[in-house]
PDB file of C-alpha atoms and ligand atoms in Angstrom:
ATOM      1  CA  MET A1170       0.000   0.000   0.000  1.00 70.00           C
ATOM      2  CA  THR A1171       1.321   3.487  -0.890  1.00 76.00           C
ATOM      3  CA  LYS A1172       2.026   5.706   2.065  1.00 93.00           C
ATOM      4  CA  LYS A1173      -0.198   8.793   1.963  1.00 98.00           C
ATOM      5  CA  GLY A1174       0.769  12.335   2.950  1.00 98.00           C
ATOM      6  CA  PHE A1175      -1.607  14.053   5.367  1.00 99.00           C
ATOM      7  CA  ILE A1176      -1.157  17.839   5.452  1.00 99.00           C
ATOM      8  CA  PHE A1177      -2.800  19.927   8.155  1.00 98.00           C
ATOM      9  CA  ASP A1178      -3.395  23.665   8.073  1.00 98.00           C
ATOM     10  CA  LEU A1179      -2.917  25.156  11.550  1.00 97.00           C
ATOM     11  CA  ASP A1180      -5.238  28.079  12.345  1.00 96.00           C
ATOM     12  CA  GLY A1181      -8.837  26.857  12.203  1.00 95.00           C
ATOM     13  CA  VAL A1182      -7.884  23.188  11.786  1.00 98.00           C
ATOM     14  CA  ILE A1183      -5.651  22.242  14.721  1.00 98.00           C
ATOM     15  CA  VAL A1184      -6.287  25.269  16.959  1.00 98.00           C
ATOM     16  CA  ASP A1185      -8.636  28.243  16.855  1.00 96.00           C
ATOM     17  CA  THR A1186      -6.122  31.068  16.781  1.00 96.00           C
ATOM     18  CA  ALA A1187      -8.447  33.172  14.566  1.00 93.00           C
ATOM     19  CA  LYS A1188      -9.884  34.611  17.791  1.00 94.00           C
ATOM     20  CA  TYR A1189      -6.437  35.917  18.779  1.00 97.00           C
ATOM     21  CA  HIS A1190      -5.772  37.296  15.299  1.00 97.00           C
ATOM     22  CA  PHE A1191      -9.150  39.056  15.632  1.00 96.00           C
ATOM     23  CA  LEU A1192      -8.287  40.672  18.973  1.00 97.00           C
ATOM     24  CA  ALA A1193      -4.891  41.854  17.744  1.00 98.00           C
ATOM     25  CA  TRP A1194      -6.144  43.169  14.373  1.00 98.00           C
ATOM     26  CA  LYS A1195      -9.129  44.870  16.009  1.00 98.00           C
ATOM     27  CA  LYS A1196      -6.909  46.693  18.496  1.00 97.00           C
ATOM     28  CA  LEU A1197      -4.662  47.856  15.683  1.00 97.00           C
ATOM     29  CA  ALA A1198      -7.500  48.850  13.330  1.00 97.00           C
ATOM     30  CA  ASN A1199      -9.341  50.754  16.064  1.00 97.00           C
ATOM     31  CA  SER A1200      -6.132  52.636  16.933  1.00 96.00           C
ATOM     32  CA  LEU A1201      -6.215  53.876  13.316  1.00 96.00           C
ATOM     33  CA  ASP A1202      -9.936  54.740  13.599  1.00 96.00           C
ATOM     34  CA  ILE A1203     -10.859  51.838  11.354  1.00 97.00           C
ATOM     35  CA  ASP A1204     -13.829  49.656  12.246  1.00 96.00           C
ATOM     36  CA  PHE A1205     -13.064  45.895  12.327  1.00 97.00           C
ATOM     37  CA  THR A1206     -15.772  43.244  12.518  1.00 94.00           C
ATOM     38  CA  GLU A1207     -15.858  39.447  12.905  1.00 91.00           C
ATOM     39  CA  GLU A1208     -17.047  39.275   9.266  1.00 90.00           C
ATOM     40  CA  GLU A1209     -13.953  41.123   8.126  1.00 94.00           C
ATOM     41  CA  ASN A1210     -11.813  38.812  10.254  1.00 92.00           C
ATOM     42  CA  GLU A1211     -13.322  35.861   8.339  1.00 87.00           C
ATOM     43  CA  GLN A1212     -11.873  37.294   5.156  1.00 89.00           C
ATOM     44  CA  LEU A1213      -8.381  37.236   6.670  1.00 91.00           C
ATOM     45  CA  LYS A1214      -8.390  33.492   7.341  1.00 89.00           C
ATOM     46  CA  GLY A1215      -5.459  31.817   5.609  1.00 86.00           C
ATOM     47  CA  VAL A1216      -4.301  35.226   4.323  1.00 90.00           C
ATOM     48  CA  SER A1217      -0.698  36.307   5.092  1.00 90.00           C
ATOM     49  CA  ARG A1218       0.110  39.030   7.638  1.00 94.00           C
ATOM     50  CA  VAL A1219       1.165  41.550   4.966  1.00 94.00           C
ATOM     51  CA  LYS A1220      -1.962  40.949   2.868  1.00 93.00           C
ATOM     52  CA  SER A1221      -4.160  41.158   5.995  1.00 96.00           C
ATOM     53  CA  LEU A1222      -2.851  44.619   6.901  1.00 98.00           C
ATOM     54  CA  GLU A1223      -3.196  45.766   3.279  1.00 97.00           C
ATOM     55  CA  LYS A1224      -6.850  44.680   3.341  1.00 97.00           C
ATOM     56  CA  ILE A1225      -7.599  46.417   6.654  1.00 98.00           C
ATOM     57  CA  LEU A1226      -6.028  49.662   5.406  1.00 98.00           C
ATOM     58  CA  SER A1227      -8.010  49.501   2.180  1.00 97.00           C
ATOM     59  CA  TRP A1228     -11.281  48.869   4.098  1.00 97.00           C
ATOM     60  CA  GLY A1229     -10.493  52.003   6.129  1.00 97.00           C
ATOM     61  CA  ASN A1230      -9.334  53.976   3.062  1.00 97.00           C
ATOM     62  CA  LYS A1231      -5.968  54.682   4.696  1.00 96.00           C
ATOM     63  CA  THR A1232      -2.570  55.102   3.100  1.00 96.00           C
ATOM     64  CA  ILE A1233       0.512  54.977   5.283  1.00 96.00           C
ATOM     65  CA  SER A1234       4.295  55.065   4.800  1.00 97.00           C
ATOM     66  CA  GLU A1235       6.348  51.910   4.370  1.00 97.00           C
ATOM     67  CA  ASP A1236       7.982  52.478   7.763  1.00 98.00           C
ATOM     68  CA  GLN A1237       4.628  52.850   9.487  1.00 97.00           C
ATOM     69  CA  PHE A1238       3.419  49.681   7.736  1.00 98.00           C
ATOM     70  CA  LYS A1239       6.385  47.732   9.118  1.00 98.00           C
ATOM     71  CA  ALA A1240       5.862  49.174  12.597  1.00 98.00           C
ATOM     72  CA  LEU A1241       2.163  48.220  12.582  1.00 98.00           C
ATOM     73  CA  MET A1242       2.962  44.670  11.457  1.00 98.00           C
ATOM     74  CA  ALA A1243       5.426  44.309  14.338  1.00 98.00           C
ATOM     75  CA  GLU A1244       2.936  45.801  16.803  1.00 98.00           C
ATOM     76  CA  LYS A1245       0.176  43.428  15.714  1.00 98.00           C
ATOM     77  CA  ASN A1246       2.456  40.412  15.946  1.00 98.00           C
ATOM     78  CA  GLU A1247       3.690  41.362  19.405  1.00 98.00           C
ATOM     79  CA  ASP A1248       0.109  41.607  20.591  1.00 98.00           C
ATOM     80  CA  TYR A1249      -0.786  38.288  18.906  1.00 98.00           C
ATOM     81  CA  LEU A1250       2.244  36.531  20.441  1.00 98.00           C
ATOM     82  CA  ASN A1251       1.143  37.763  23.823  1.00 97.00           C
ATOM     83  CA  HIS A1252      -2.143  35.865  23.382  1.00 97.00           C
ATOM     84  CA  ILE A1253      -0.309  32.815  22.002  1.00 97.00           C
ATOM     85  CA  SER A1254       2.004  32.668  25.003  1.00 97.00           C
ATOM     86  CA  LYS A1255      -0.989  31.755  27.184  1.00 96.00           C
ATOM     87  CA  MET A1256      -2.096  28.799  25.026  1.00 97.00           C
ATOM     88  CA  ASP A1257      -1.850  25.192  26.165  1.00 97.00           C
ATOM     89  CA  GLU A1258      -2.950  21.698  25.089  1.00 98.00           C
ATOM     90  CA  ASP A1259      -6.567  22.434  26.041  1.00 98.00           C
ATOM     91  CA  GLU A1260      -6.805  24.619  22.944  1.00 98.00           C
ATOM     92  CA  ILE A1261      -6.273  21.757  20.502  1.00 98.00           C
ATOM     93  CA  LEU A1262      -9.566  21.390  18.616  1.00 98.00           C
ATOM     94  CA  PRO A1263     -11.731  18.329  19.431  1.00 98.00           C
ATOM     95  CA  ASP A1264     -10.638  14.965  18.002  1.00 98.00           C
ATOM     96  CA  VAL A1265      -7.503  16.316  16.304  1.00 98.00           C
ATOM     97  CA  PRO A1266      -5.326  14.180  18.651  1.00 98.00           C
ATOM     98  CA  ARG A1267      -7.412  11.078  17.799  1.00 98.00           C
ATOM     99  CA  VAL A1268      -6.862  11.545  14.057  1.00 98.00           C
ATOM    100  CA  LEU A1269      -3.130  12.287  14.497  1.00 98.00           C
ATOM    101  CA  GLN A1270      -2.791   9.187  16.668  1.00 98.00           C
ATOM    102  CA  LEU A1271      -4.557   7.002  14.103  1.00 98.00           C
ATOM    103  CA  LEU A1272      -2.329   8.299  11.292  1.00 98.00           C
ATOM    104  CA  LYS A1273       0.751   7.622  13.400  1.00 98.00           C
ATOM    105  CA  MET A1274      -0.432   4.092  14.177  1.00 97.00           C
ATOM    106  CA  LYS A1275      -0.993   3.499  10.453  1.00 97.00           C
ATOM    107  CA  GLU A1276       2.520   4.855   9.720  1.00 98.00           C
ATOM    108  CA  GLN A1277       1.344   7.659   7.450  1.00 98.00           C
ATOM    109  CA  ALA A1278       3.408  10.766   6.595  1.00 98.00           C
ATOM    110  CA  ILE A1279       2.184  13.899   8.409  1.00 98.00           C
ATOM    111  CA  SER A1280       3.016  17.554   7.727  1.00 98.00           C
ATOM    112  CA  LEU A1281       1.882  20.997   8.734  1.00 98.00           C
ATOM    113  CA  GLY A1282       1.059  23.399   5.871  1.00 98.00           C
ATOM    114  CA  SER A1283       0.328  26.813   7.342  1.00 97.00           C
ATOM    115  CA  ALA A1284       0.579  30.445   6.215  1.00 94.00           C
ATOM    116  CA  SER A1285       1.564  31.500   9.732  1.00 95.00           C
ATOM    117  CA  LYS A1286       5.090  32.591  10.575  1.00 95.00           C
ATOM    118  CA  ASN A1287       4.262  31.726  14.195  1.00 97.00           C
ATOM    119  CA  ALA A1288       3.332  28.101  13.477  1.00 97.00           C
ATOM    120  CA  ARG A1289       6.286  26.525  15.283  1.00 97.00           C
ATOM    121  CA  ALA A1290       5.707  28.636  18.392  1.00 97.00           C
ATOM    122  CA  ILE A1291       2.029  27.605  18.449  1.00 98.00           C
ATOM    123  CA  LEU A1292       2.820  23.886  18.007  1.00 98.00           C
ATOM    124  CA  ASP A1293       5.280  24.208  20.884  1.00 97.00           C
ATOM    125  CA  ARG A1294       2.638  25.801  23.108  1.00 97.00           C
ATOM    126  CA  VAL A1295       0.127  23.010  22.464  1.00 98.00           C
ATOM    127  CA  ASN A1296       2.800  20.315  22.591  1.00 98.00           C
ATOM    128  CA  LEU A1297       2.175  18.893  19.114  1.00 98.00           C
ATOM    129  CA  LYS A1298       5.492  19.450  17.345  1.00 97.00           C
ATOM    130  CA  ALA A1299       6.526  15.809  17.655  1.00 97.00           C
ATOM    131  CA  SER A1300       3.388  14.680  15.794  1.00 98.00           C
ATOM    132  CA  PHE A1301       4.686  16.058  12.476  1.00 98.00           C
ATOM    133  CA  HIS A1302       7.323  14.629  10.144  1.00 98.00           C
ATOM    134  CA  ALA A1303       7.552  18.004   8.373  1.00 98.00           C
ATOM    135  CA  ILE A1304       6.551  21.554   9.263  1.00 98.00           C
ATOM    136  CA  VAL A1305       6.053  23.979   6.382  1.00 98.00           C
ATOM    137  CA  ASP A1306       4.890  27.477   7.320  1.00 97.00           C
ATOM    138  CA  GLY A1307       4.903  31.139   6.344  1.00 95.00           C
ATOM    139  CA  ASN A1308       8.691  31.297   6.704  1.00 96.00           C
ATOM    140  CA  ASP A1309       9.218  28.699   3.979  1.00 97.00           C
ATOM    141  CA  VAL A1310       7.099  30.108   1.148  1.00 96.00           C
ATOM    142  CA  THR A1311       7.360  32.967  -1.291  1.00 94.00           C
ATOM    143  CA  LYS A1312       3.794  32.671  -2.582  1.00 94.00           C
ATOM    144  CA  ALA A1313       0.747  32.697  -0.302  1.00 90.00           C
ATOM    145  CA  LYS A1314      -2.327  30.424  -0.581  1.00 92.00           C
ATOM    146  CA  PRO A1315      -4.218  30.020  -2.984  1.00 94.00           C
ATOM    147  CA  ASP A1316      -0.839  29.348  -4.553  1.00 96.00           C
ATOM    148  CA  PRO A1317      -0.108  25.627  -3.915  1.00 98.00           C
ATOM    149  CA  GLU A1318       3.557  26.259  -2.944  1.00 98.00           C
ATOM    150  CA  VAL A1319       3.139  25.513   0.785  1.00 98.00           C
ATOM    151  CA  PHE A1320       1.489  22.133   0.137  1.00 98.00           C
ATOM    152  CA  LEU A1321       3.889  21.156  -2.674  1.00 98.00           C
ATOM    153  CA  ILE A1322       6.876  21.807  -0.388  1.00 98.00           C
ATOM    154  CA  ALA A1323       5.191  19.694   2.296  1.00 98.00           C
ATOM    155  CA  ALA A1324       4.658  16.812  -0.177  1.00 98.00           C
ATOM    156  CA  LYS A1325       8.294  17.024  -1.229  1.00 98.00           C
ATOM    157  CA  GLN A1326       9.497  16.968   2.380  1.00 98.00           C
ATOM    158  CA  LEU A1327       7.285  13.959   3.101  1.00 98.00           C
ATOM    159  CA  GLU A1328       8.525  12.304  -0.110  1.00 98.00           C
ATOM    160  CA  VAL A1329       4.934  11.631  -1.176  1.00 98.00           C
ATOM    161  CA  LYS A1330       3.512  12.505  -4.626  1.00 98.00           C
ATOM    162  CA  PRO A1331       0.977  15.404  -4.579  1.00 98.00           C
ATOM    163  CA  GLU A1332      -1.821  13.109  -5.818  1.00 98.00           C
ATOM    164  CA  ASP A1333      -1.212  10.902  -2.764  1.00 98.00           C
ATOM    165  CA  CYS A1334      -1.659  13.830  -0.370  1.00 98.00           C
ATOM    166  CA  ILE A1335      -4.728  14.817   1.625  1.00 99.00           C
ATOM    167  CA  VAL A1336      -5.095  18.401   2.911  1.00 98.00           C
ATOM    168  CA  PHE A1337      -7.234  19.556   5.861  1.00 98.00           C
ATOM    169  CA  GLU A1338      -8.105  23.263   5.442  1.00 97.00           C
ATOM    170  CA  ASP A1339     -10.543  25.794   6.891  1.00 95.00           C
ATOM    171  CA  SER A1340      -9.985  28.615   4.394  1.00 93.00           C
ATOM    172  CA  VAL A1341     -11.261  29.115   0.853  1.00 92.00           C
ATOM    173  CA  ALA A1342      -7.750  30.056  -0.307  1.00 92.00           C
ATOM    174  CA  GLY A1343      -6.317  26.907   1.288  1.00 95.00           C
ATOM    175  CA  VAL A1344      -8.886  24.586  -0.304  1.00 97.00           C
ATOM    176  CA  GLU A1345      -8.141  26.180  -3.664  1.00 97.00           C
ATOM    177  CA  ALA A1346      -4.390  25.717  -3.097  1.00 97.00           C
ATOM    178  CA  ALA A1347      -4.912  22.010  -2.314  1.00 98.00           C
ATOM    179  CA  ASN A1348      -7.069  21.543  -5.430  1.00 98.00           C
ATOM    180  CA  VAL A1349      -4.507  23.305  -7.646  1.00 98.00           C
ATOM    181  CA  ALA A1350      -1.804  21.047  -6.146  1.00 98.00           C
ATOM    182  CA  ASN A1351      -3.871  18.037  -7.299  1.00 98.00           C
ATOM    183  CA  MET A1352      -4.361  16.865  -3.703  1.00 98.00           C
ATOM    184  CA  ILE A1353      -7.541  15.649  -1.988  1.00 98.00           C
ATOM    185  CA  SER A1354      -9.007  18.680  -0.209  1.00 98.00           C
ATOM    186  CA  ILE A1355     -10.948  18.252   3.012  1.00 98.00           C
ATOM    187  CA  GLY A1356     -12.696  21.410   4.185  1.00 98.00           C
ATOM    188  CA  ILE A1357     -13.111  21.926   7.924  1.00 98.00           C
ATOM    189  CA  GLY A1358     -16.039  24.288   8.453  1.00 96.00           C
ATOM    190  CA  SER A1359     -19.218  25.009   6.555  1.00 94.00           C
ATOM    191  CA  THR A1360     -20.220  23.692   3.117  1.00 95.00           C
ATOM    192  CA  ASP A1361     -21.525  27.168   2.242  1.00 92.00           C
ATOM    193  CA  VAL A1362     -17.997  28.553   2.421  1.00 90.00           C
ATOM    194  CA  LEU A1363     -15.904  25.521   1.464  1.00 94.00           C
ATOM    195  CA  GLY A1364     -18.020  24.150  -1.378  1.00 94.00           C
ATOM    196  CA  HIS A1365     -14.962  23.607  -3.571  1.00 97.00           C
ATOM    197  CA  ALA A1366     -13.466  21.028  -1.238  1.00 98.00           C
ATOM    198  CA  LYS A1367     -13.774  17.336  -2.182  1.00 98.00           C
ATOM    199  CA  TYR A1368     -15.202  16.616   1.294  1.00 98.00           C
ATOM    200  CA  VAL A1369     -16.414  19.014   4.001  1.00 98.00           C
ATOM    201  CA  PHE A1370     -16.803  18.280   7.718  1.00 98.00           C
ATOM    202  CA  LYS A1371     -17.887  20.657  10.464  1.00 98.00           C
ATOM    203  CA  ASP A1372     -14.920  19.559  12.558  1.00 98.00           C
ATOM    204  CA  PHE A1373     -12.821  16.455  13.321  1.00 98.00           C
ATOM    205  CA  THR A1374     -15.515  14.931  15.542  1.00 98.00           C
ATOM    206  CA  GLU A1375     -17.379  14.231  12.276  1.00 98.00           C
ATOM    207  CA  ILE A1376     -14.414  12.442  10.706  1.00 98.00           C
ATOM    208  CA  SER A1377     -14.528   8.735  11.522  1.00 98.00           C
ATOM    209  CA  ASP A1378     -11.597   6.330  11.802  1.00 98.00           C
ATOM    210  CA  GLU A1379     -13.215   4.419   8.913  1.00 98.00           C
ATOM    211  CA  PHE A1380     -13.117   7.491   6.695  1.00 98.00           C
ATOM    212  CA  ILE A1381      -9.422   8.102   7.458  1.00 98.00           C
ATOM    213  CA  THR A1382      -8.697   4.409   6.801  1.00 98.00           C
ATOM    214  CA  SER A1383     -10.507   4.622   3.447  1.00 98.00           C
ATOM    215  CA  LEU A1384      -8.316   7.605   2.464  1.00 98.00           C
ATOM    216  CA  ILE A1385      -5.229   5.569   3.285  1.00 98.00           C
ATOM    217  CA  GLU A1386      -6.404   2.500   1.369  1.00 96.00           C
ATOM    218  CA  ASN A1387      -7.765   4.149  -1.791  1.00 89.00           C
TER     219      ASN A1387
HETATM  220  P1  B16 B2530       1.041  35.065  11.153  1.00 87.82           P
HETATM  221  P2  B16 B2530      -3.157  29.169   8.614  1.00 87.82           P
HETATM  222  C1  B16 B2530      -2.928  31.844   8.770  1.00 87.82           C
HETATM  223  O1  B16 B2530      -2.694  30.566   9.296  1.00 87.82           O
HETATM  224  C2  B16 B2530      -4.138  32.510   9.430  1.00 87.82           C
HETATM  225  O2  B16 B2530      -5.317  31.835   9.085  1.00 87.82           O
HETATM  226  C3  B16 B2530      -4.235  33.954   8.983  1.00 87.82           C
HETATM  227  O3  B16 B2530      -5.342  34.573   9.601  1.00 87.82           O
HETATM  228  C4  B16 B2530      -2.926  34.678   9.348  1.00 87.82           C
HETATM  229  O4  B16 B2530      -2.956  36.029   8.916  1.00 87.82           O
HETATM  230  C5  B16 B2530      -1.765  33.943   8.676  1.00 87.82           C
HETATM  231  O5  B16 B2530      -1.746  32.590   9.108  1.00 87.82           O
HETATM  232  C6  B16 B2530      -0.417  34.575   9.004  1.00 87.82           C
HETATM  233  O6  B16 B2530      -0.179  34.406  10.363  1.00 87.82           O
HETATM  234  O7  B16 B2530       0.725  36.516  11.350  1.00 87.82           O
HETATM  235  O8  B16 B2530       1.080  34.273  12.440  1.00 87.82           O
HETATM  236  O9  B16 B2530       2.276  34.857  10.315  1.00 87.82           O
HETATM  237  O10 B16 B2530      -4.643  29.135   8.660  1.00 87.82           O
HETATM  238  O11 B16 B2530      -2.572  29.130   7.209  1.00 87.82           O
HETATM  239  O12 B16 B2530      -2.527  28.147   9.537  1.00 87.82           O
HETATM  240 MG1   MG B2531      -6.495  28.093   8.467  1.00 87.82          MG
END
């Protein structure tokens, strides 16, 4: 049987760090007199830090200098890291450990494929680093999702062909990236948003051991 590559996005799949991104972006936007809602935060899921700030500034019709842009990015990240530093294993989303354990037992190849430059720090906080054979994150890519780069690097590191890889993603851009990479895309969230994924589940509690086994065997 061919070994499969299982690639996990981080924010929204393994942990819900979107709430911390929201708090940090809101604080920053409000300090610039820009309104920032949960709906707008949704649109930043899977989007890089630079692109996120560009979007917030355009929503608020603001133009700023390059130096100010850099300073705001650093400020936002410092605030975000402050939230991250308080995370622990309790923040791992339900049934993620069960699925990781099953994949390990079945000797499958497992990678992270995240846009976040803070991915390693987060995995450390929730004590999951050892569960991954490869970690590919925002520090390793030049092109952001929906470009497939992050997942193709992960496949290469796992030494598994893209068509033998399965991607778990909560963002539209991430599902698109997985599809472009010719991988099986599994959306975590709502069908309304992730309709382009091959399969969609609300969360990992809906993903059975039988389903994972069928992915490995087919
Ligand atoms: P950072 P993912 C993404 O992570 C987040 O969904 C997105 O909201 C965030 O802006 C991006 O990482 C960059 O994060 O500021 O930590 O580098 O979903 O691809 O794991
Ligand atoms: Mg995500």
